[in-house]
Coordinates of C-alpha atoms in Angstrom, one line a residue:
M30 CA -19.3 -7.0 22.4
T31 CA -20.4 -8.5 19.1
N32 CA -20.3 -7.2 15.6
N33 CA -23.5 -8.6 14.1
S34 CA -22.5 -8.1 10.5
P35 CA -20.5 -11.0 9.2
L36 CA -17.5 -10.1 7.1
P37 CA -17.7 -11.8 3.7
C38 CA -14.6 -13.2 2.1
D39 CA -13.6 -15.9 -0.4
V40 CA -11.5 -18.1 1.8
L41 CA -11.0 -18.0 5.6
I42 CA -8.1 -19.8 7.1
I43 CA -8.0 -20.9 10.7
G44 CA -4.4 -20.9 12.0
G45 CA -1.3 -18.9 11.1
G46 CA 1.3 -21.6 11.2
P47 CA 3.2 -23.0 8.1
A48 CA 0.1 -24.6 6.7
G49 CA -2.2 -21.7 7.1
S50 CA 0.3 -19.1 5.9
T51 CA 1.4 -21.2 2.9
A52 CA -2.2 -21.5 1.8
A53 CA -2.9 -17.8 2.4
I54 CA 0.1 -16.7 0.3
T55 CA -0.9 -19.0 -2.5
L56 CA -4.6 -18.0 -2.6
A57 CA -4.0 -14.3 -2.1
R58 CA -1.6 -14.3 -5.1
Q59 CA -4.6 -15.5 -7.2
G60 CA -6.4 -12.4 -6.3
L61 CA -8.8 -14.0 -3.9
D62 CA -10.1 -12.3 -0.8
V63 CA -8.3 -14.2 2.0
V64 CA -8.6 -13.9 5.8
I65 CA -6.2 -15.8 8.0
I66 CA -6.9 -15.9 11.8
E67 CA -4.2 -16.8 14.3
K68 CA -5.1 -17.3 18.0
E69 CA -1.7 -16.1 19.3
Q70 CA 0.6 -13.2 18.5
H71 CA 3.6 -13.7 16.3
P72 CA 6.4 -14.5 17.1
R73 CA 5.3 -17.4 19.3
F74 CA 7.2 -20.5 20.4
H75 CA 6.6 -23.7 18.6
I76 CA 8.5 -27.0 18.4
G77 CA 9.4 -28.7 15.1
E78 CA 12.5 -26.7 14.0
S79 CA 14.1 -29.0 11.5
L80 CA 13.1 -28.5 7.8
L81 CA 13.7 -30.9 5.0
A82 CA 15.4 -30.5 1.6
C83 CA 12.0 -30.7 -0.2
N84 CA 10.9 -27.6 1.7
I85 CA 13.4 -25.6 -0.3
P86 CA 11.5 -25.5 -3.7
I87 CA 8.3 -24.6 -1.8
L88 CA 10.0 -21.8 0.2
K89 CA 11.4 -20.5 -3.1
E90 CA 8.0 -20.6 -4.8
L91 CA 6.5 -18.7 -1.8
G92 CA 9.2 -16.0 -2.1
V93 CA 10.6 -16.5 1.4
L94 CA 13.7 -18.6 0.8
D95 CA 16.2 -15.8 1.3
D96 CA 14.5 -14.7 4.5
V97 CA 14.5 -18.3 5.9
A98 CA 18.2 -18.8 5.0
A99 CA 19.0 -15.6 6.9
I100 CA 17.6 -16.9 10.2
G101 CA 18.4 -20.6 9.8
V102 CA 21.3 -23.0 10.3
Y103 CA 22.4 -24.7 7.1
K104 CA 21.3 -28.4 7.2
P105 CA 23.1 -30.7 4.7
G106 CA 21.4 -33.9 6.1
A107 CA 20.6 -36.0 9.1
E108 CA 22.6 -38.3 11.3
F109 CA 21.3 -41.2 13.4
V110 CA 23.2 -42.5 16.4
T111 CA 22.7 -45.6 18.5
D112 CA 24.4 -47.1 21.6
T113 CA 23.9 -50.7 20.5
G114 CA 26.9 -51.2 18.2
E115 CA 25.8 -49.6 15.0
G116 CA 27.3 -46.3 16.0
R117 CA 26.6 -43.3 13.7
M118 CA 25.2 -43.1 10.2
S119 CA 24.9 -39.9 8.2
F120 CA 22.4 -39.4 5.5
P121 CA 23.5 -36.4 3.3
F122 CA 20.6 -35.0 1.3
R123 CA 22.8 -34.7 -1.8
Y124 CA 22.7 -38.5 -2.3
A125 CA 18.9 -38.6 -2.5
I126 CA 17.4 -40.1 -5.6
D127 CA 15.5 -37.4 -7.5
A128 CA 17.0 -34.8 -5.2
Q129 CA 15.2 -31.5 -5.2
A130 CA 17.8 -29.7 -3.1
D131 CA 21.1 -30.7 -1.3
H132 CA 20.3 -29.0 2.0
A133 CA 17.6 -27.6 4.2
F134 CA 17.6 -25.3 7.3
Q135 CA 17.2 -25.7 11.0
V136 CA 15.1 -22.7 12.3
R137 CA 13.5 -21.2 15.3
R138 CA 9.9 -21.8 14.6
A139 CA 8.9 -18.5 16.2
E140 CA 10.9 -16.7 13.5
F141 CA 10.1 -19.0 10.7
D142 CA 6.3 -19.0 11.3
E143 CA 6.4 -15.2 11.5
I144 CA 8.2 -14.8 8.2
L145 CA 5.5 -16.8 6.5
F146 CA 2.6 -15.1 8.3
R147 CA 3.9 -11.6 7.5
H148 CA 4.5 -12.6 3.9
A149 CA 0.9 -13.7 3.7
A150 CA -0.1 -10.1 4.5
K151 CA 2.3 -8.8 1.9
A152 CA 0.7 -11.1 -0.6
G153 CA -2.7 -9.4 0.1
A154 CA -4.3 -11.6 2.8
T155 CA -6.0 -10.0 5.8
T156 CA -4.2 -11.3 8.8
L157 CA -5.7 -11.3 12.3
E158 CA -3.8 -12.2 15.5
K159 CA -4.9 -12.8 19.1
T160 CA -8.2 -14.0 17.7
R161 CA -9.5 -17.5 18.3
V162 CA -12.1 -19.1 16.1
T163 CA -14.7 -20.7 18.4
K164 CA -17.4 -22.1 16.2
V165 CA -18.0 -23.0 12.6
S166 CA -21.6 -23.2 11.5
F167 CA -23.1 -24.4 8.1
T168 CA -25.8 -22.3 6.6
S169 CA -28.3 -23.0 3.9
T170 CA -26.6 -20.5 1.6
A171 CA -23.3 -20.8 -0.3
T172 CA -21.3 -19.5 2.8
L173 CA -20.3 -20.6 6.2
L174 CA -20.7 -18.7 9.5
I175 CA -17.5 -18.4 11.5
E176 CA -17.5 -17.1 15.0
A177 CA -14.2 -15.8 16.5
R178 CA -13.3 -14.0 19.7
T179 CA -10.6 -11.4 20.1
E180 CA -8.3 -11.0 23.1
T181 CA -10.5 -8.3 24.5
G182 CA -13.6 -10.5 24.3
E183 CA -15.1 -8.9 21.1
M184 CA -17.1 -11.5 19.1
R185 CA -16.4 -11.2 15.3
L186 CA -18.4 -13.0 12.6
F187 CA -17.1 -14.0 9.1
A188 CA -19.0 -15.4 6.1
P189 CA -16.4 -17.1 3.8
R190 CA -17.3 -19.0 0.7
F191 CA -14.7 -21.6 1.6
L192 CA -12.8 -22.6 4.8
L193 CA -9.4 -24.1 5.3
D194 CA -8.7 -25.5 8.8
A195 CA -5.0 -25.1 9.7
S196 CA -5.7 -25.0 13.4
G197 CA -2.9 -27.5 14.2
R198 CA -3.2 -29.7 17.2
D199 CA -6.4 -27.8 18.2
T200 CA -8.0 -29.8 15.3
L201 CA -11.1 -27.5 15.3
M202 CA -13.1 -29.0 12.5
L203 CA -12.4 -32.6 13.6
R204 CA -13.7 -31.7 17.1
Q205 CA -16.8 -29.9 15.9
H206 CA -17.7 -31.7 12.7
G207 CA -15.6 -34.9 12.6
Q208 CA -13.6 -37.4 14.7
K209 CA -10.0 -37.6 15.7
Y210 CA -8.4 -41.0 16.3
S211 CA -5.3 -41.5 18.4
D212 CA -2.7 -43.6 16.7
L213 CA -2.4 -46.5 19.2
R214 CA 0.5 -47.9 17.3
N215 CA 2.5 -44.8 18.0
N216 CA 1.3 -43.7 21.5
K217 CA 4.1 -41.4 22.6
A218 CA 4.9 -38.2 24.4
A219 CA 7.8 -35.7 24.3
I220 CA 9.8 -33.6 26.7
F221 CA 11.9 -30.8 25.3
S222 CA 13.7 -27.5 25.7
H223 CA 16.5 -25.3 24.3
F224 CA 20.0 -25.6 25.7
R225 CA 23.5 -24.1 25.5
N226 CA 26.8 -25.9 25.7
V227 CA 25.7 -28.9 23.7
P228 CA 28.2 -29.8 21.0
R229 CA 27.1 -30.2 17.4
A230 CA 27.5 -33.3 15.4
E231 CA 31.2 -34.3 14.9
G232 CA 32.9 -34.4 11.6
E233 CA 33.7 -32.1 8.6
G234 CA 30.6 -30.4 7.3
M235 CA 28.4 -32.0 10.0
E236 CA 27.8 -29.0 12.2
G237 CA 24.3 -28.3 10.8
Y238 CA 23.1 -31.9 10.8
I239 CA 20.2 -32.9 13.0
S240 CA 21.1 -35.8 15.3
V241 CA 18.6 -38.4 16.1
H242 CA 19.8 -40.6 19.0
L243 CA 17.9 -43.9 18.9
V244 CA 17.6 -45.0 22.6
Q245 CA 15.8 -47.5 24.6
G246 CA 12.1 -46.9 24.4
G247 CA 12.3 -43.9 22.1
W248 CA 14.7 -41.3 20.6
F249 CA 16.3 -37.9 21.2
W250 CA 16.5 -35.1 18.8
M251 CA 19.3 -32.6 18.8
I252 CA 18.7 -29.7 16.4
P253 CA 21.4 -27.0 16.1
L254 CA 19.9 -23.5 16.1
P255 CA 21.5 -20.0 15.7
D256 CA 23.5 -18.5 18.5
D257 CA 24.9 -21.8 19.6
V258 CA 21.5 -23.0 20.9
M259 CA 20.6 -26.7 20.7
S260 CA 17.0 -27.9 20.7
V261 CA 16.9 -31.2 22.6
G262 CA 13.9 -33.4 23.1
F263 CA 13.1 -36.9 24.2
V264 CA 10.2 -38.8 22.5
G265 CA 9.3 -42.0 24.3
D266 CA 6.7 -44.7 24.3
H267 CA 4.2 -45.5 27.1
E268 CA 6.7 -47.6 29.1
S269 CA 9.2 -44.7 29.1
F270 CA 6.8 -42.5 31.1
K271 CA 5.0 -45.2 33.1
H272 CA 5.2 -45.3 36.9
H273 CA 7.3 -42.2 37.0
G274 CA 6.5 -40.3 40.2
G275 CA 9.2 -37.6 40.0
S276 CA 9.5 -34.3 38.3
L277 CA 9.6 -33.7 34.6
D278 CA 13.2 -32.6 34.9
A279 CA 14.1 -35.9 36.7
L280 CA 12.4 -38.0 34.0
F281 CA 14.2 -36.1 31.2
W282 CA 17.6 -36.4 32.8
K283 CA 17.0 -40.1 33.7
H284 CA 16.7 -40.8 30.0
V285 CA 19.7 -38.7 29.2
Q286 CA 21.8 -40.6 31.7
A287 CA 20.6 -43.9 30.3
S288 CA 22.2 -43.3 26.9
P289 CA 26.0 -43.0 26.7
S290 CA 25.9 -41.0 23.5
V291 CA 23.3 -38.6 24.7
Q292 CA 24.9 -38.2 28.1
A293 CA 28.3 -37.3 26.6
R294 CA 26.8 -34.5 24.5
M295 CA 24.6 -33.2 27.4
A296 CA 27.3 -33.3 30.1
K297 CA 27.6 -29.5 30.2
A298 CA 24.2 -28.6 28.9
E299 CA 22.5 -25.5 30.4
A300 CA 18.7 -25.2 29.9
L301 CA 17.5 -21.8 28.6
A302 CA 13.9 -22.4 29.5
P303 CA 11.9 -24.9 31.6
L304 CA 11.2 -28.3 30.1
S305 CA 7.9 -28.6 28.2
T306 CA 6.0 -31.7 27.5
T307 CA 3.2 -32.9 25.1
G308 CA 1.3 -36.2 25.0
N309 CA -1.2 -38.0 22.8
Y310 CA 1.4 -37.5 20.1
S311 CA 0.0 -39.1 17.0
Y312 CA -3.5 -39.0 15.6
K313 CA -5.5 -38.8 12.3
G314 CA -8.9 -37.5 11.3
D315 CA -11.7 -39.5 9.9
K316 CA -12.1 -37.1 7.0
A317 CA -10.1 -34.2 5.5
W318 CA -13.0 -32.4 3.9
G319 CA -16.7 -31.7 3.7
E320 CA -19.0 -29.2 2.0
R321 CA -17.1 -25.9 1.7
Y322 CA -14.1 -26.8 3.8
F323 CA -10.8 -28.7 3.8
I324 CA -8.4 -29.6 6.6
I325 CA -4.6 -29.2 6.3
G326 CA -1.5 -29.8 8.3
D327 CA -1.6 -31.0 11.9
A328 CA -5.3 -30.1 12.0
F329 CA -5.9 -33.4 10.1
G330 CA -3.1 -35.6 11.4
F331 CA 0.2 -35.7 13.2
L332 CA 3.0 -38.3 13.1
D333 CA 5.9 -38.9 15.4
P334 CA 8.5 -36.4 14.2
V335 CA 11.5 -38.7 14.2
F336 CA 12.0 -37.9 10.5
S337 CA 11.1 -34.2 10.8
S338 CA 8.1 -34.7 8.5
G339 CA 5.7 -32.2 10.1
V340 CA 6.4 -28.9 8.4
M341 CA 6.9 -30.6 5.0
L342 CA 3.6 -32.5 5.3
A343 CA 1.9 -29.2 6.4
M344 CA 3.2 -27.1 3.5
K345 CA 2.5 -29.7 0.9
G346 CA -1.0 -30.2 2.3
A347 CA -1.5 -26.5 2.3
L348 CA -0.7 -26.2 -1.4
R349 CA -3.2 -29.0 -2.1
G350 CA -5.7 -27.3 0.2
A351 CA -5.3 -24.0 -1.7
H352 CA -6.0 -25.8 -5.0
V353 CA -9.1 -27.4 -3.5
A354 CA -10.3 -24.0 -2.3
S355 CA -9.8 -22.3 -5.7
Q356 CA -11.4 -25.2 -7.5
W357 CA -14.4 -25.1 -5.2
L358 CA -14.9 -21.4 -5.7
L359 CA -15.1 -22.1 -9.5
S360 CA -17.4 -25.1 -9.2
P361 CA -18.4 -27.2 -6.1
Q362 CA -18.3 -30.2 -8.4
W363 CA -14.7 -29.5 -9.3
G364 CA -13.9 -28.8 -5.7
R365 CA -15.2 -32.1 -4.4
K366 CA -13.2 -33.9 -7.1
A367 CA -10.0 -32.0 -6.0
A368 CA -10.8 -32.6 -2.3
R369 CA -11.1 -36.4 -2.8
K370 CA -7.8 -36.5 -4.7
A371 CA -6.0 -34.2 -2.1
E372 CA -7.2 -36.3 0.8
R373 CA -6.0 -39.5 -0.9
Q374 CA -2.6 -38.0 -1.5
T375 CA -2.3 -36.8 2.1
R376 CA -3.1 -40.2 3.4
Q377 CA -0.7 -41.9 1.0
E378 CA 2.1 -39.6 2.1
M379 CA 1.4 -40.2 5.8
Q380 CA 1.2 -44.0 5.3
L381 CA 4.5 -44.1 3.4
I382 CA 6.5 -42.3 6.2
S383 CA 4.5 -44.2 8.8
W384 CA 6.1 -47.5 7.7
L385 CA 9.4 -46.3 9.2
V386 CA 7.9 -44.4 12.1
Y387 CA 6.0 -47.5 13.4
R388 CA 9.1 -49.6 13.3
I389 CA 11.8 -47.2 14.5
N390 CA 11.9 -48.8 18.0
D391 CA 12.3 -52.3 16.5
P392 CA 15.9 -53.4 17.1
L393 CA 16.0 -55.3 13.7
L394 CA 14.7 -52.2 11.8
R395 CA 17.4 -50.1 13.6
Y396 CA 20.0 -52.6 12.6
F397 CA 19.0 -52.5 8.9
F398 CA 18.4 -48.7 9.0
M399 CA 22.0 -48.1 10.3
R400 CA 23.5 -50.4 7.6
P401 CA 21.6 -49.5 4.4
K402 CA 23.1 -51.2 1.3
N403 CA 23.4 -49.0 -1.7
K404 CA 24.4 -51.6 -4.3
P405 CA 22.9 -52.7 -6.6
L406 CA 19.5 -51.0 -5.9
R407 CA 20.5 -47.7 -4.2
M408 CA 18.4 -48.6 -1.1
R409 CA 20.4 -46.1 1.0
D410 CA 19.7 -43.3 -1.5
A411 CA 16.0 -44.2 -1.6
I412 CA 15.9 -43.9 2.2
I413 CA 17.6 -40.5 2.0
A414 CA 15.0 -39.4 -0.5
L415 CA 12.3 -40.0 2.1
L416 CA 14.4 -38.3 4.8
A417 CA 14.7 -35.3 2.5
G418 CA 10.9 -35.1 2.3
N419 CA 10.1 -36.8 -1.0
F420 CA 6.8 -38.3 0.3
A421 CA 5.3 -38.7 -3.2
P422 CA 8.2 -40.5 -4.8
S423 CA 8.7 -41.8 -8.3
W424 CA 9.4 -45.5 -9.1
R425 CA 13.1 -44.7 -9.0
V426 CA 12.7 -44.2 -5.2
M427 CA 9.9 -46.7 -4.5
I428 CA 11.6 -49.8 -6.1
P429 CA 14.7 -49.7 -3.9
F430 CA 12.6 -48.7 -0.9
R431 CA 10.2 -51.6 -1.4
A432 CA 13.2 -53.9 -1.7
F433 CA 14.4 -52.6 1.7
T434 CA 11.0 -53.3 3.3
V435 CA 10.9 -56.8 1.7
I436 CA 14.4 -57.7 3.0
F437 CA 13.4 -56.4 6.4
G438 CA 10.2 -58.4 6.4
L439 CA 12.0 -61.6 5.4
A440 CA 14.6 -61.1 8.1
K441 CA 11.8 -60.5 10.6
R442 CA 10.0 -63.6 9.6
F443 CA 13.2 -65.7 9.8
K444 CA 14.1 -64.3 13.2
H445 CA 10.6 -65.1 14.5
S446 CA 10.5 -68.6 13.1
S447 CA 14.0 -69.5 14.4
G448 CA 13.1 -68.1 17.9
L449 CA 16.0 -65.6 17.9

């Protein structure tokens, strides 16, 4: 069944995750006619449960901070753990240079995403669920033609003046009108589930910390959630998955047993759901925009989540995307200028955090990372600023962080030249 009359609107948003809902709230508040289309029904499971301190001002601006606090676990920082002598190192958000907040939250994404999506409706956006966008066509007029199909098979047509693609890992616009490049420097996969009987981080005030266990060939996340649930996942490189002929469970527990620190915490773990996996982890698009559209969040690019950057990058990108949309509706010339700037900022943020992501499996980087010197340049506090989500930092952050990268580079060169 097809409705042959396209529904006009100012902005259509594909995807009802954090990026799509953030953009919808922002644009609907401006009085624009916004339609947001989600392929599933909220609440729906999603991984990526650890927010960053720099999410707090955005959540407050959107008007959902109290709702998120009510469903979240208070997160004062992150701890990193190794089995190779460095031990544990905590990074409290309150020490960050240019700190925007001293905490974040760990959340079940099903609840978090639904809060944002329902708030978009309250802000005035038209929200559709169980509806999948199947095709985006460019017309000779000032609008686009969007084809979508409901759960019952009904075809629906939309004619927005501007499109925001927040389709996540579906990467709809890159597949139909661009290109997606796998990040060969970060070719990884993940295995994860929710568990009970996994102790939280030890120490006073540490209960809400995310724990990142740096292990051979990858890392484990341990994210405390409400009701004594722990989200646990292993992210590994190609060698970690190569030549494994057994079950997914056997592979996961093999890596658990290989790490004394992880094994100790998982000794009494009870899985609440079957293990899930995802591959082709990291990628980036060739372009973030074109005539009458802009791509935000995971629909444009995805990084290894070792620093919990995903939701933060998505929401910041959504705010920029909303600005591009509003500017384009006023003047395509203004919109193109805003789009070029927004894409440049998105790439710069991803490049900054990628420096650490690309090197996290390097033993020397792990050594320096677990022993950050704070005097005289406050290098530790600069790293905490990045861990808190300050991906567009001021010189107060960048000078000590660049000092850290230079010291690492010199040490790497010395190690290589001396044959160590």
